[in-house]
Coordinates of C-alpha atoms and ligand atoms in Angstrom, one line a residue:
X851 CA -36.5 -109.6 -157.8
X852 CA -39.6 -107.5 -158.6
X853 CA -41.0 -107.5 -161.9
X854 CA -43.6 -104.5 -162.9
X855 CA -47.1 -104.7 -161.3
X856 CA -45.8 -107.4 -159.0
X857 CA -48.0 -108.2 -155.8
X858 CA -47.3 -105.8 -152.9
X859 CA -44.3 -107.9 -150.7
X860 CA -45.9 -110.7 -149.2
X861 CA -44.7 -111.8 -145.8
X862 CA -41.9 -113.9 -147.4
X863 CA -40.1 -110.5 -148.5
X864 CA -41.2 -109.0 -145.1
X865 CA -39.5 -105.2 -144.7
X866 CA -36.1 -105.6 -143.8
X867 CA -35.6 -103.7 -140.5
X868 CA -34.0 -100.4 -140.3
X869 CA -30.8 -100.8 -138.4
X870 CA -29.3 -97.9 -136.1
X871 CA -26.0 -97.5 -134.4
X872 CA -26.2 -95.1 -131.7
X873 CA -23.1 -94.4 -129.8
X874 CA -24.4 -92.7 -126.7
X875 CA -21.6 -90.1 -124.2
X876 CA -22.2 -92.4 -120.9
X877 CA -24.3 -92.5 -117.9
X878 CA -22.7 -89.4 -116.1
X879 CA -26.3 -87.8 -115.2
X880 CA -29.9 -88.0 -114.8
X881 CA -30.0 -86.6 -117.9
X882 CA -28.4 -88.9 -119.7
X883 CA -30.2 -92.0 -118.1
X884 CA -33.4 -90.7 -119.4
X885 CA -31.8 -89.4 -122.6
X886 CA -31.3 -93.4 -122.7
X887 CA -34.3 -94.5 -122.2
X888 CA -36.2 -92.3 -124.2
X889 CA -34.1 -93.4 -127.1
X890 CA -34.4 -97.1 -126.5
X891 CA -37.8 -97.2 -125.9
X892 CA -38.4 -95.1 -129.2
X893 CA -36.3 -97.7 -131.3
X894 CA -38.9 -100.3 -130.0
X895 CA -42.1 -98.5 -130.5
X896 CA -40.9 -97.6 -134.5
X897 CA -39.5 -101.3 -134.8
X898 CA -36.1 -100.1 -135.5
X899 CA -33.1 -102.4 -134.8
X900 CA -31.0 -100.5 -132.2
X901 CA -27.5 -101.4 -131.8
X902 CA -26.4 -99.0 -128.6
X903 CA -22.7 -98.6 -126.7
X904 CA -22.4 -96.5 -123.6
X905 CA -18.5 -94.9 -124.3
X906 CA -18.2 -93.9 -120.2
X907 CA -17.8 -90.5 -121.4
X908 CA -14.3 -91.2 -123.5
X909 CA -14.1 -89.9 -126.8
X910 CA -11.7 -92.6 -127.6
X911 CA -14.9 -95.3 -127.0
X912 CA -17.1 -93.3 -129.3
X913 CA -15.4 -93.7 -132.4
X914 CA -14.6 -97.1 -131.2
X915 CA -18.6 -97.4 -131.8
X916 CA -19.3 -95.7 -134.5
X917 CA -16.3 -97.6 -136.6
X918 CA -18.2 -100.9 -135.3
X919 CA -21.2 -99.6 -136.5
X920 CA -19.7 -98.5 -139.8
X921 CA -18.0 -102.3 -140.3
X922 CA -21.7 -103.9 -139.0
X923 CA -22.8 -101.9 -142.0
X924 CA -26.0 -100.4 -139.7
X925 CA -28.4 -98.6 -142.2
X926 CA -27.9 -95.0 -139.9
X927 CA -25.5 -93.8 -137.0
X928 CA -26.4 -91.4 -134.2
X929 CA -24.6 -90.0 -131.6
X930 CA -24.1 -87.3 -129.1
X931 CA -20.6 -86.1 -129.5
X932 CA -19.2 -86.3 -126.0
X933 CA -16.8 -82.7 -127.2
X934 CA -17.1 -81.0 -130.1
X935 CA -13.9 -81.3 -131.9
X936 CA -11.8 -84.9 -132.8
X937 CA -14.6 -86.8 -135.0
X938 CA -13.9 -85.2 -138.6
X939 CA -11.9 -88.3 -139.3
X940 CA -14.2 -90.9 -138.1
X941 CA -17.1 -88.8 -139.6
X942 CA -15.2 -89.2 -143.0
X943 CA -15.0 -92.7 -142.8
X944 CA -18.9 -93.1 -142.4
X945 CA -19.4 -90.7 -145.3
X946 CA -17.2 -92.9 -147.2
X947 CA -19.1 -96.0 -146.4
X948 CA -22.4 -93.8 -147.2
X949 CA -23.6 -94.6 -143.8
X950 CA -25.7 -91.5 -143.2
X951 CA -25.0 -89.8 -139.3
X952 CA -27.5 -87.7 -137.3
X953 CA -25.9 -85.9 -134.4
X954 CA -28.2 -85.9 -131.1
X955 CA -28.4 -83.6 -127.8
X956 CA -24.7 -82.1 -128.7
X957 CA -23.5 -81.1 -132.1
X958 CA -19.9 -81.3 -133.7
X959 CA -17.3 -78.3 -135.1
X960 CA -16.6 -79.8 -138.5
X961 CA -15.6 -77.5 -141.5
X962 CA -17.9 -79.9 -144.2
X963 CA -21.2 -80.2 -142.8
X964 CA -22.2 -83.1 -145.1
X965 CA -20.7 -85.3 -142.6
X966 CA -24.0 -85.1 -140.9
X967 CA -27.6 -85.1 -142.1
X968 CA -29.3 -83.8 -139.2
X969 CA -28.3 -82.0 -135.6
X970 CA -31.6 -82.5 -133.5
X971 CA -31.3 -80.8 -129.7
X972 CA -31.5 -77.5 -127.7
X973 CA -30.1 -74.0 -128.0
X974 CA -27.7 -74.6 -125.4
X975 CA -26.8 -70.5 -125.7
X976 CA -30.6 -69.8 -125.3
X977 CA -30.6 -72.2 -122.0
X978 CA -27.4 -70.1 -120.5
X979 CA -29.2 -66.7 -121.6
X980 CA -32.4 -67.9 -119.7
X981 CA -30.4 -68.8 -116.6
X982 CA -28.9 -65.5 -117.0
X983 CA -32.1 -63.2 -118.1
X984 CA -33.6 -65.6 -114.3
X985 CA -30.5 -64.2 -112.0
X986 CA -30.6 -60.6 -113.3
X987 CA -34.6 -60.1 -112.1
X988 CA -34.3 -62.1 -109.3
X989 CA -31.2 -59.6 -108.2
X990 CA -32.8 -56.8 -109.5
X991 CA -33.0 -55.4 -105.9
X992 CA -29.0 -55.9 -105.0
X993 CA -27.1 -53.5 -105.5
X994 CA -24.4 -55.7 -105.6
X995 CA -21.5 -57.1 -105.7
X996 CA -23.2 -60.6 -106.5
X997 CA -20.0 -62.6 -106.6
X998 CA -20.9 -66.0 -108.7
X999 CA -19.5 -69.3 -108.5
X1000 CA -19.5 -71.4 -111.8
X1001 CA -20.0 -75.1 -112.5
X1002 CA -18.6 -75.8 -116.0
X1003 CA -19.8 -79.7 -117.6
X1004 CA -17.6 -81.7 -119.4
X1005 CA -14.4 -79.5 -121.2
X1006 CA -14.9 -78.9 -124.6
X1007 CA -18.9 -80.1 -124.9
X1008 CA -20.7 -78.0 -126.9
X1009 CA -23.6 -77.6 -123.6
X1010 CA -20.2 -76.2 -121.4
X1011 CA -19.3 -73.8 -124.0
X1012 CA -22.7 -72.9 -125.0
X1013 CA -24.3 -72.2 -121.5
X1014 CA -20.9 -70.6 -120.1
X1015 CA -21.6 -68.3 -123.6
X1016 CA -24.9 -67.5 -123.1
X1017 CA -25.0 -66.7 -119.4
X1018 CA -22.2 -64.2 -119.8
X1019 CA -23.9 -62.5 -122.4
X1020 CA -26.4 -61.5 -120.5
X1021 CA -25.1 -61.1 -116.7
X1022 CA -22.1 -58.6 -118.6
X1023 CA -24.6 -56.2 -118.6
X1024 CA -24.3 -55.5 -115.1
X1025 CA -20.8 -54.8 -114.0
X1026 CA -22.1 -56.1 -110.1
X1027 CA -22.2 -59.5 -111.7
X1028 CA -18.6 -61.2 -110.7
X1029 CA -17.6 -64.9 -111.8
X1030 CA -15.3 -65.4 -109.0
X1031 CA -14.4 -68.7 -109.7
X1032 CA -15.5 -71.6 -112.4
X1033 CA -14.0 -74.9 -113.0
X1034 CA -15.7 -77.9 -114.5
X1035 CA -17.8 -80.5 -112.6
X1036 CA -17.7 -82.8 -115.7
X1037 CA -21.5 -82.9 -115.3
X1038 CA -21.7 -85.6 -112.4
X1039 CA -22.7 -85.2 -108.9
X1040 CA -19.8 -86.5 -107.1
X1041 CA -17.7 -83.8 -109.0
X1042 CA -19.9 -81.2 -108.7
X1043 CA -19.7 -81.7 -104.5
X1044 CA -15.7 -82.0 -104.7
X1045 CA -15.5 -78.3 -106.8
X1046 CA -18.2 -76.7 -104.5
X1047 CA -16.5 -77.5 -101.3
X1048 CA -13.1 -76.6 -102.9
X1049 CA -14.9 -73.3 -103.7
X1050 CA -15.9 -72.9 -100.5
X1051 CA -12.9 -73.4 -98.7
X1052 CA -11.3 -70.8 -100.8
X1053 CA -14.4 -68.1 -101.0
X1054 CA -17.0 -68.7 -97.9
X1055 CA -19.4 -66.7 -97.2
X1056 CA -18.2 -64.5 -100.0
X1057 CA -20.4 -66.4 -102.5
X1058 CA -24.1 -65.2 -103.3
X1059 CA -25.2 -67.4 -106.4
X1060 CA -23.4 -70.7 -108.4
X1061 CA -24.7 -71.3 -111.7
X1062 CA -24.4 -75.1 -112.3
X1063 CA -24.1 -76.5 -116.1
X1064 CA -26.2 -79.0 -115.0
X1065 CA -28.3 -80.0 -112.2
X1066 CA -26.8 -83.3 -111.2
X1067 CA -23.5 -81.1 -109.8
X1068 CA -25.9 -78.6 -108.7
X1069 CA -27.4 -81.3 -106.3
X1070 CA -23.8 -82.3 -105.3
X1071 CA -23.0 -79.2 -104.5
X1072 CA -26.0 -78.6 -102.2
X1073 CA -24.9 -81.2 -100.6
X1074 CA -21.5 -79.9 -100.0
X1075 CA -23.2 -76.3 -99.0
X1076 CA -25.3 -78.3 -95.9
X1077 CA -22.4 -79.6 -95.0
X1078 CA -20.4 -76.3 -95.0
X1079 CA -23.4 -75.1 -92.6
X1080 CA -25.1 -72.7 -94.8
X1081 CA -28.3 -73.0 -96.1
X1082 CA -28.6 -73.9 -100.5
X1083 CA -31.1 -71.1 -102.1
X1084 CA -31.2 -69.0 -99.2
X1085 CA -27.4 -68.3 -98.5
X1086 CA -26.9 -68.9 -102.0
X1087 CA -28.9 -68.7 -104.9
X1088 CA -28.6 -71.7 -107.2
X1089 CA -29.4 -71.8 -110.8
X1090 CA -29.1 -75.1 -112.7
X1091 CA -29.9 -76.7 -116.1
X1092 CA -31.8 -80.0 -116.7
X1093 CA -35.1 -79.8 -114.6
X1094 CA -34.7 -83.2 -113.9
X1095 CA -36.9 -84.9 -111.8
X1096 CA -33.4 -84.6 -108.7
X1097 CA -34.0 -80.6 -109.6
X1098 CA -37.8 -80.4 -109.2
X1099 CA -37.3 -82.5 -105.9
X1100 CA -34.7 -80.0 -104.8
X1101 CA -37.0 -77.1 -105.3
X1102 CA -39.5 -78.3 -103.2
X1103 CA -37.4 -78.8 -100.5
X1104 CA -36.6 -75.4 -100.8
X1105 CA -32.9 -75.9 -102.3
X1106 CA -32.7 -75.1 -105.7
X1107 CA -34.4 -71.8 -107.0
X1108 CA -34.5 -72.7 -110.7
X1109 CA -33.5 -74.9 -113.5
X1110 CA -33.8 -73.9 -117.0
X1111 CA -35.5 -77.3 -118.7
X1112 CA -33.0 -79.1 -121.5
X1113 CA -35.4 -81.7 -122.9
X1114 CA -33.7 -85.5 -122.9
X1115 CA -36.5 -87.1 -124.8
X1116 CA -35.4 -86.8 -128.1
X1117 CA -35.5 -90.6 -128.9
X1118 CA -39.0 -90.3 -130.8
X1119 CA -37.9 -87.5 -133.2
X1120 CA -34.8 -89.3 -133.9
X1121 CA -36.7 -92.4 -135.1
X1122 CA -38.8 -90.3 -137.2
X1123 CA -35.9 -88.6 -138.9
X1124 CA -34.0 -91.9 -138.8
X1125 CA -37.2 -93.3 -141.3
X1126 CA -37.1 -90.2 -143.2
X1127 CA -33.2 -90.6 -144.0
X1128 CA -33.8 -94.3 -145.1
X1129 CA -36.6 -93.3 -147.0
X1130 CA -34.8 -91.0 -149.1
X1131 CA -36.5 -88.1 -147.7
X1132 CA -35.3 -84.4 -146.8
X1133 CA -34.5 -83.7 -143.1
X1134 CA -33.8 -80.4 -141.5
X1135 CA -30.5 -79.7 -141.5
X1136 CA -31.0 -78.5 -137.6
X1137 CA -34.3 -79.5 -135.4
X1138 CA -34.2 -77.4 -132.0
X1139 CA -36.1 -79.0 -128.9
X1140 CA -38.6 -76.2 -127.1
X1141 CA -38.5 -75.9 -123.9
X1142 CA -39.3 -73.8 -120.9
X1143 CA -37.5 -72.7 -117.4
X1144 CA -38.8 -73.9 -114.2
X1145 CA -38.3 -71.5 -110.8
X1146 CA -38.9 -72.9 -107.4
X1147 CA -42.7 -71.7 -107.0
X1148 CA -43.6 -73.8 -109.7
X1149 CA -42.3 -76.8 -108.7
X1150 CA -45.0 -78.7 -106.8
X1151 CA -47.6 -78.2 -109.4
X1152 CA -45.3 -79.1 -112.3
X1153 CA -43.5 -82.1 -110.3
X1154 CA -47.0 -84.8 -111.4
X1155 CA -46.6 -84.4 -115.2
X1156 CA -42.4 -84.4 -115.5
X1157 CA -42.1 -87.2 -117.9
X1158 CA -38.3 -87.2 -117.1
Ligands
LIG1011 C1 -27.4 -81.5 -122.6 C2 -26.6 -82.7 -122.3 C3 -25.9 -82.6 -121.0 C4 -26.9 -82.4 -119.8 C5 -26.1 -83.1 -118.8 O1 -28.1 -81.7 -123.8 O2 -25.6 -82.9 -123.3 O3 -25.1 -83.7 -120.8 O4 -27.1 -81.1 -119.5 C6 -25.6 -84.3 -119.6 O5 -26.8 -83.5 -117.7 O6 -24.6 -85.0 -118.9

Protein backbone atom coordinates (compact mmCIF):
# COMPACT_ATOMS: atom_id res chain seq x y z
CA UNK A 1 0.00 0.00 0.00
CA UNK A 2 0.99 3.62 -0.47
CA UNK A 3 1.41 5.81 2.41
CA UNK A 4 1.34 9.82 1.87
CA UNK A 5 4.48 11.39 0.11
CA UNK A 6 5.53 7.82 -0.75
CA UNK A 7 8.41 7.49 -3.50
CA UNK A 8 7.00 7.56 -7.07
CA UNK A 9 6.36 3.50 -7.89
CA UNK A 10 9.61 1.99 -8.21
CA UNK A 11 10.01 -0.75 -10.78
CA UNK A 12 8.84 -3.42 -8.16
CA UNK A 13 5.19 -1.78 -8.39
CA UNK A 14 5.75 -1.40 -12.23
CA UNK A 15 2.25 -0.05 -13.97
CA UNK A 16 0.03 -2.80 -14.28
CA UNK A 17 -0.87 -3.08 -18.06
CA UNK A 18 -4.05 -1.98 -19.41
CA UNK A 19 -5.89 -4.98 -20.64
CA UNK A 20 -8.44 -4.79 -23.78
CA UNK A 21 -10.84 -7.33 -25.14
CA UNK A 22 -11.62 -6.54 -28.60
CA UNK A 23 -14.08 -8.72 -30.34
CA UNK A 24 -13.54 -7.98 -33.89
CA UNK A 25 -16.85 -8.89 -36.97
CA UNK A 26 -14.26 -11.32 -39.10
CA UNK A 27 -12.01 -11.16 -41.98
CA UNK A 28 -14.78 -10.71 -44.74
CA UNK A 29 -12.79 -7.70 -46.51
CA UNK A 30 -9.85 -5.76 -47.22
CA UNK A 31 -11.26 -3.55 -44.99
CA UNK A 32 -11.41 -5.49 -42.24
CA UNK A 33 -7.88 -6.97 -42.58
CA UNK A 34 -6.49 -3.63 -42.31
CA UNK A 35 -9.09 -2.54 -39.74
CA UNK A 36 -7.07 -5.56 -37.98
CA UNK A 37 -3.99 -4.49 -38.25
CA UNK A 38 -4.24 -1.09 -37.48
CA UNK A 39 -5.79 -2.11 -34.23
CA UNK A 40 -3.10 -4.62 -33.32
CA UNK A 41 -0.39 -2.71 -34.11
CA UNK A 42 -1.82 0.28 -32.10
CA UNK A 43 -2.24 -1.98 -28.88
CA UNK A 44 1.61 -2.62 -29.30
CA UNK A 45 2.83 0.78 -29.87
CA UNK A 46 0.55 2.12 -26.52
CA UNK A 47 1.69 -1.14 -24.50
CA UNK A 48 -1.73 -2.20 -24.05
CA UNK A 49 -2.50 -5.87 -23.46
CA UNK A 50 -4.75 -6.93 -26.43
CA UNK A 51 -6.81 -9.97 -26.03
CA UNK A 52 -8.49 -10.18 -29.82
CA UNK A 53 -11.23 -12.99 -31.36
CA UNK A 54 -12.16 -12.95 -34.94
CA UNK A 55 -16.19 -14.06 -34.62
CA UNK A 56 -16.25 -15.11 -38.68
CA UNK A 57 -18.92 -12.64 -39.03
CA UNK A 58 -21.58 -14.59 -36.49
CA UNK A 59 -23.16 -12.53 -34.04
CA UNK A 60 -23.50 -15.62 -31.93
CA UNK A 61 -19.27 -15.66 -31.68
CA UNK A 62 -19.28 -12.05 -30.57
CA UNK A 63 -20.90 -12.24 -27.49
CA UNK A 64 -19.20 -15.45 -27.05
CA UNK A 65 -16.04 -12.91 -26.82
CA UNK A 66 -17.15 -10.28 -25.12
CA UNK A 67 -18.65 -12.66 -22.14
CA UNK A 68 -14.85 -14.21 -22.16
CA UNK A 69 -13.59 -10.97 -21.89
CA UNK A 70 -16.13 -10.00 -19.19
CA UNK A 71 -15.23 -13.42 -17.01
CA UNK A 72 -11.15 -12.63 -17.93
CA UNK A 73 -12.08 -9.39 -16.12
CA UNK A 74 -10.11 -7.29 -19.14
CA UNK A 75 -9.84 -3.56 -17.92
CA UNK A 76 -12.05 -2.30 -21.34
CA UNK A 77 -14.03 -4.14 -24.28
CA UNK A 78 -14.23 -3.01 -27.88
CA UNK A 79 -15.95 -4.17 -30.62
CA UNK A 80 -17.58 -3.61 -33.93
CA UNK A 81 -21.01 -4.89 -33.75
CA UNK A 82 -21.24 -7.19 -36.69
CA UNK A 83 -25.54 -5.83 -36.88
CA UNK A 84 -26.98 -3.43 -34.94
CA UNK A 85 -29.52 -4.99 -32.89
CA UNK A 86 -29.13 -8.41 -30.35
CA UNK A 87 -26.28 -7.02 -27.85
CA UNK A 88 -28.43 -5.12 -25.23
CA UNK A 89 -28.26 -8.21 -23.08
CA UNK A 90 -24.64 -8.94 -23.39
CA UNK A 91 -24.03 -5.18 -23.09
CA UNK A 92 -25.89 -5.33 -19.71
CA UNK A 93 -23.88 -7.92 -18.36
CA UNK A 94 -20.53 -5.79 -19.06
CA UNK A 95 -22.24 -2.84 -17.40
CA UNK A 96 -22.91 -4.93 -14.57
CA UNK A 97 -19.44 -6.14 -14.18
CA UNK A 98 -18.33 -2.27 -14.75
CA UNK A 99 -16.28 -3.30 -17.55
CA UNK A 100 -16.46 -0.18 -19.60
CA UNK A 101 -17.28 -0.89 -23.78
CA UNK A 102 -16.31 1.35 -26.71
CA UNK A 103 -18.05 0.50 -29.91
CA UNK A 104 -15.64 0.68 -33.07
CA UNK A 105 -16.26 1.11 -37.04
CA UNK A 106 -20.21 0.14 -36.50
CA UNK A 107 -22.35 1.33 -33.70
CA UNK A 108 -25.33 -0.47 -31.84
CA UNK A 109 -29.41 0.44 -31.58
CA UNK A 110 -29.73 0.17 -27.76
CA UNK A 111 -32.47 2.27 -25.87
CA UNK A 112 -29.72 3.12 -22.67
CA UNK A 113 -26.80 4.50 -24.16
CA UNK A 114 -24.64 3.98 -21.00
CA UNK A 115 -24.00 0.69 -22.20
CA UNK A 116 -21.27 2.19 -24.15
CA UNK A 117 -18.74 4.98 -23.43
CA UNK A 118 -17.62 5.83 -26.77
CA UNK A 119 -18.79 5.06 -30.66
CA UNK A 120 -15.57 6.11 -32.66
CA UNK A 121 -16.08 5.60 -36.77
CA UNK A 122 -17.56 7.18 -39.99
CA UNK A 123 -20.88 8.87 -40.98
CA UNK A 124 -21.85 5.85 -42.83
CA UNK A 125 -25.10 8.24 -44.22
CA UNK A 126 -22.54 10.96 -45.19
CA UNK A 127 -20.46 8.08 -47.25
CA UNK A 128 -23.90 6.94 -49.08
CA UNK A 129 -24.78 10.80 -49.70
CA UNK A 130 -21.29 11.25 -51.24
CA UNK A 131 -21.63 8.26 -53.45
CA UNK A 132 -24.88 9.64 -54.28
CA UNK A 133 -24.01 13.64 -54.56
CA UNK A 134 -20.75 11.56 -57.22
CA UNK A 135 -23.50 9.73 -59.54
CA UNK A 136 -25.86 12.68 -59.91
CA UNK A 137 -22.87 15.15 -61.55
CA UNK A 138 -21.30 12.48 -63.21
CA UNK A 139 -25.06 11.80 -64.97
CA UNK A 140 -25.79 15.22 -65.10
CA UNK A 141 -25.83 14.94 -68.95
CA UNK A 142 -28.31 11.73 -69.15
CA UNK A 143 -31.42 12.32 -69.53
CA UNK A 144 -32.12 9.11 -68.24
CA UNK A 145 -33.53 6.45 -67.27
CA UNK A 146 -30.24 5.42 -65.31
CA UNK A 147 -31.41 2.03 -64.08
CA UNK A 148 -29.11 1.08 -60.86
CA UNK A 149 -28.12 -2.03 -59.56
CA UNK A 150 -27.46 -2.19 -55.67
CA UNK A 151 -24.95 -4.17 -53.62
CA UNK A 152 -26.22 -4.21 -50.01
CA UNK A 153 -23.29 -5.45 -47.06
CA UNK A 154 -24.02 -7.54 -44.38
CA UNK A 155 -28.21 -7.38 -43.37
CA UNK A 156 -28.88 -5.47 -40.58
CA UNK A 157 -25.17 -3.62 -40.25
CA UNK A 158 -25.37 -0.31 -39.42
CA UNK A 159 -22.74 0.59 -42.85
CA UNK A 160 -25.88 -1.44 -45.10
CA UNK A 161 -28.52 0.56 -43.62
CA UNK A 162 -26.65 3.75 -43.47
CA UNK A 163 -25.16 3.86 -47.03
CA UNK A 164 -28.44 2.30 -48.65
CA UNK A 165 -30.08 5.62 -46.48
CA UNK A 166 -27.94 8.04 -47.60
CA UNK A 167 -27.65 7.28 -51.24
CA UNK A 168 -31.34 7.35 -51.70
CA UNK A 169 -31.61 10.48 -50.21
CA UNK A 170 -29.93 12.12 -52.57
CA UNK A 171 -30.46 10.06 -56.06
CA UNK A 172 -34.59 10.62 -55.00
CA UNK A 173 -34.20 13.81 -56.24
CA UNK A 174 -34.13 12.76 -59.70
CA UNK A 175 -37.04 10.62 -60.70
CA UNK A 176 -34.54 9.12 -63.77
CA UNK A 177 -32.64 7.50 -60.98
CA UNK A 178 -34.19 3.70 -60.78
CA UNK A 179 -32.86 0.96 -58.21
CA UNK A 180 -33.79 -1.88 -60.32
CA UNK A 181 -32.56 -4.47 -58.24
CA UNK A 182 -30.50 -4.71 -54.72
CA UNK A 183 -29.72 -7.64 -52.66
CA UNK A 184 -26.91 -8.08 -50.21
CA UNK A 185 -23.33 -9.15 -51.12
CA UNK A 186 -22.58 -9.67 -47.29
CA UNK A 187 -19.58 -7.43 -47.97
CA UNK A 188 -17.22 -10.21 -49.58
CA UNK A 189 -15.95 -10.61 -52.94
CA UNK A 190 -17.06 -14.02 -53.76
CA UNK A 191 -20.70 -12.83 -52.94
CA UNK A 192 -20.52 -9.71 -54.54
CA UNK A 193 -19.55 -11.74 -58.11
CA UNK A 194 -22.48 -14.49 -57.42
CA UNK A 195 -25.32 -11.28 -57.03
CA UNK A 196 -23.74 -9.37 -60.01
CA UNK A 197 -23.93 -12.22 -62.39
CA UNK A 198 -27.46 -13.17 -61.05
CA UNK A 199 -28.25 -9.48 -61.84
CA UNK A 200 -27.09 -9.74 -65.03
CA UNK A 201 -28.68 -12.67 -66.08
CA UNK A 202 -31.97 -11.17 -65.15
CA UNK A 203 -31.27 -7.34 -66.32
CA UNK A 204 -28.29 -7.19 -69.17
CA UNK A 205 -27.63 -4.61 -70.90
CA UNK A 206 -30.35 -2.83 -69.15
CA UNK A 207 -28.03 -1.81 -66.25
CA UNK A 208 -26.12 1.69 -66.40
CA UNK A 209 -24.48 2.05 -62.79
CA UNK A 210 -24.20 -0.59 -59.47
CA UNK A 211 -23.54 1.05 -56.32
CA UNK A 212 -21.48 -1.43 -54.24
CA UNK A 213 -21.65 -1.15 -50.20
CA UNK A 214 -18.26 -1.97 -50.35
CA UNK A 215 -15.50 -2.26 -52.69
CA UNK A 216 -14.48 -5.84 -52.07
CA UNK A 217 -18.07 -7.00 -53.90
CA UNK A 218 -17.48 -4.20 -56.20
CA UNK A 219 -14.29 -5.99 -57.41
CA UNK A 220 -16.19 -9.27 -57.60
CA UNK A 221 -18.57 -7.99 -59.49
CA UNK A 222 -16.14 -6.56 -62.09
CA UNK A 223 -15.16 -9.58 -62.35
CA UNK A 224 -18.44 -11.14 -63.12
CA UNK A 225 -19.16 -7.98 -65.71
CA UNK A 226 -15.67 -9.15 -67.85
CA UNK A 227 -16.91 -12.27 -67.86
CA UNK A 228 -20.46 -11.28 -69.02
CA UNK A 229 -18.47 -9.41 -71.96
CA UNK A 230 -18.99 -5.95 -71.15
CA UNK A 231 -16.71 -3.61 -70.15
CA UNK A 232 -16.76 -2.41 -65.80
CA UNK A 233 -16.86 1.68 -65.74
CA UNK A 234 -17.56 2.11 -69.24
CA UNK A 235 -20.72 -0.13 -69.75
CA UNK A 236 -21.37 0.48 -66.30
CA UNK A 237 -20.59 2.99 -64.02
CA UNK A 238 -19.33 1.60 -60.66
CA UNK A 239 -19.39 3.41 -57.46
CA UNK A 240 -17.99 1.67 -54.35
CA UNK A 241 -17.05 2.41 -50.60
CA UNK A 242 -13.66 1.60 -48.97
CA UNK A 243 -10.94 3.09 -51.23
CA UNK A 244 -8.93 0.24 -50.44
CA UNK A 245 -5.84 -0.34 -51.84
CA UNK A 246 -8.10 -3.43 -54.44
CA UNK A 247 -10.23 -0.06 -55.37
CA UNK A 248 -7.41 2.30 -56.19
CA UNK A 249 -5.88 -0.63 -58.26
CA UNK A 250 -9.18 -0.99 -60.02
CA UNK A 251 -9.34 2.59 -60.96
CA UNK A 252 -6.23 2.61 -62.63
CA UNK A 253 -7.02 -0.12 -64.68
CA UNK A 254 -9.74 1.80 -65.68
CA UNK A 255 -12.58 -0.27 -63.80
CA UNK A 256 -13.88 1.30 -61.01
CA UNK A 257 -14.88 5.18 -61.39
CA UNK A 258 -14.96 6.00 -57.66
CA UNK A 259 -14.93 4.93 -54.10
CA UNK A 260 -15.95 7.09 -51.36
CA UNK A 261 -12.93 6.50 -48.55
CA UNK A 262 -14.28 4.73 -45.01
CA UNK A 263 -11.05 5.06 -42.97
CA UNK A 264 -10.12 1.39 -41.28
CA UNK A 265 -7.31 2.83 -39.16
CA UNK A 266 -8.99 3.53 -36.16
CA UNK A 267 -6.76 1.40 -33.89
CA UNK A 268 -4.63 4.53 -32.61
CA UNK A 269 -7.68 6.55 -31.53
CA UNK A 270 -9.04 3.68 -29.85
CA UNK A 271 -5.88 3.22 -27.64
CA UNK A 272 -6.01 6.76 -26.78
CA UNK A 273 -9.67 6.69 -25.64
CA UNK A 274 -9.02 3.19 -24.22
CA UNK A 275 -6.21 5.24 -21.70
CA UNK A 276 -8.54 8.02 -21.21
CA UNK A 277 -11.45 5.57 -19.95
CA UNK A 278 -8.99 3.83 -17.56
CA UNK A 279 -7.75 7.03 -16.53
CA UNK A 280 -10.95 8.18 -15.34
CA UNK A 281 -11.19 10.73 -17.97
CA UNK A 282 -14.16 12.14 -20.15
CA UNK A 283 -14.52 10.75 -23.73
CA UNK A 284 -16.78 11.82 -26.49
CA UNK A 285 -19.72 10.19 -26.47
CA UNK A 286 -19.31 9.95 -30.55
CA UNK A 287 -15.76 10.49 -32.45
CA UNK A 288 -16.39 10.61 -36.37
CA UNK A 289 -13.35 9.54 -38.74
CA UNK A 290 -12.86 12.35 -41.71
CA UNK A 291 -12.47 11.32 -44.77
CA UNK A 292 -12.65 12.14 -48.39
CA UNK A 293 -13.96 10.45 -51.91
CA UNK A 294 -11.64 9.27 -54.38
CA UNK A 295 -12.83 9.31 -58.40
CA UNK A 296 -10.84 7.42 -60.99
CA UNK A 297 -8.60 10.53 -62.18
CA UNK A 298 -7.15 10.68 -58.96
CA UNK A 299 -6.07 7.41 -58.53
CA UNK A 300 -2.44 7.17 -59.71
CA UNK A 301 -1.29 10.12 -57.87
CA UNK A 302 -3.11 9.13 -54.64
CA UNK A 303 -2.23 5.26 -55.00
CA UNK A 304 1.92 6.09 -53.30
CA UNK A 305 0.57 7.47 -49.96
CA UNK A 306 -2.68 4.96 -49.28
CA UNK A 307 -1.67 3.71 -45.92
CA UNK A 308 -4.43 1.03 -46.30
C1 LIG B 1 -17.33 0.01 -42.54
C2 LIG B 1 -17.13 -1.45 -42.22
C3 LIG B 1 -17.50 -2.28 -43.39
C4 LIG B 1 -16.62 -2.00 -44.61
C5 LIG B 1 -16.59 -3.36 -45.21
O1 LIG B 1 -16.89 0.79 -41.48
O2 LIG B 1 -17.95 -1.82 -41.13
O3 LIG B 1 -17.31 -3.65 -43.06
O4 LIG B 1 -17.17 -1.04 -45.48
C6 LIG B 1 -16.37 -4.20 -43.97
O5 LIG B 1 -15.57 -3.54 -46.15
O6 LIG B 1 -16.59 -5.53 -44.23
Amino acid sequence: ACVAGALPMTSAFAQKKIVLGFAQVGAESEWRTANTESIKSAAQEAGIDLKFSDAQQKQENQIKAIRSYIAQKVDVIAFSPVVETGFENVLREAKAAKIPVVLTDRSVKVKDDSLYVTFMGSDFVEEGRKAGRWLVENQKGNKGPVNIVELQGTVGSAPAIDRKKGFEEIIKADPKFKIIRSQTGDFTRAKGKEVMEAFLKAEGKNINVLFAHNDDMAIGAIQAIEEAGMKPAKDITIISIDAVKGAFEAMMAGKLNVSVECSPLLGPQLMSAVKDIVAGKPVPKRIITKEGIFPMETAKAEFPSRKY
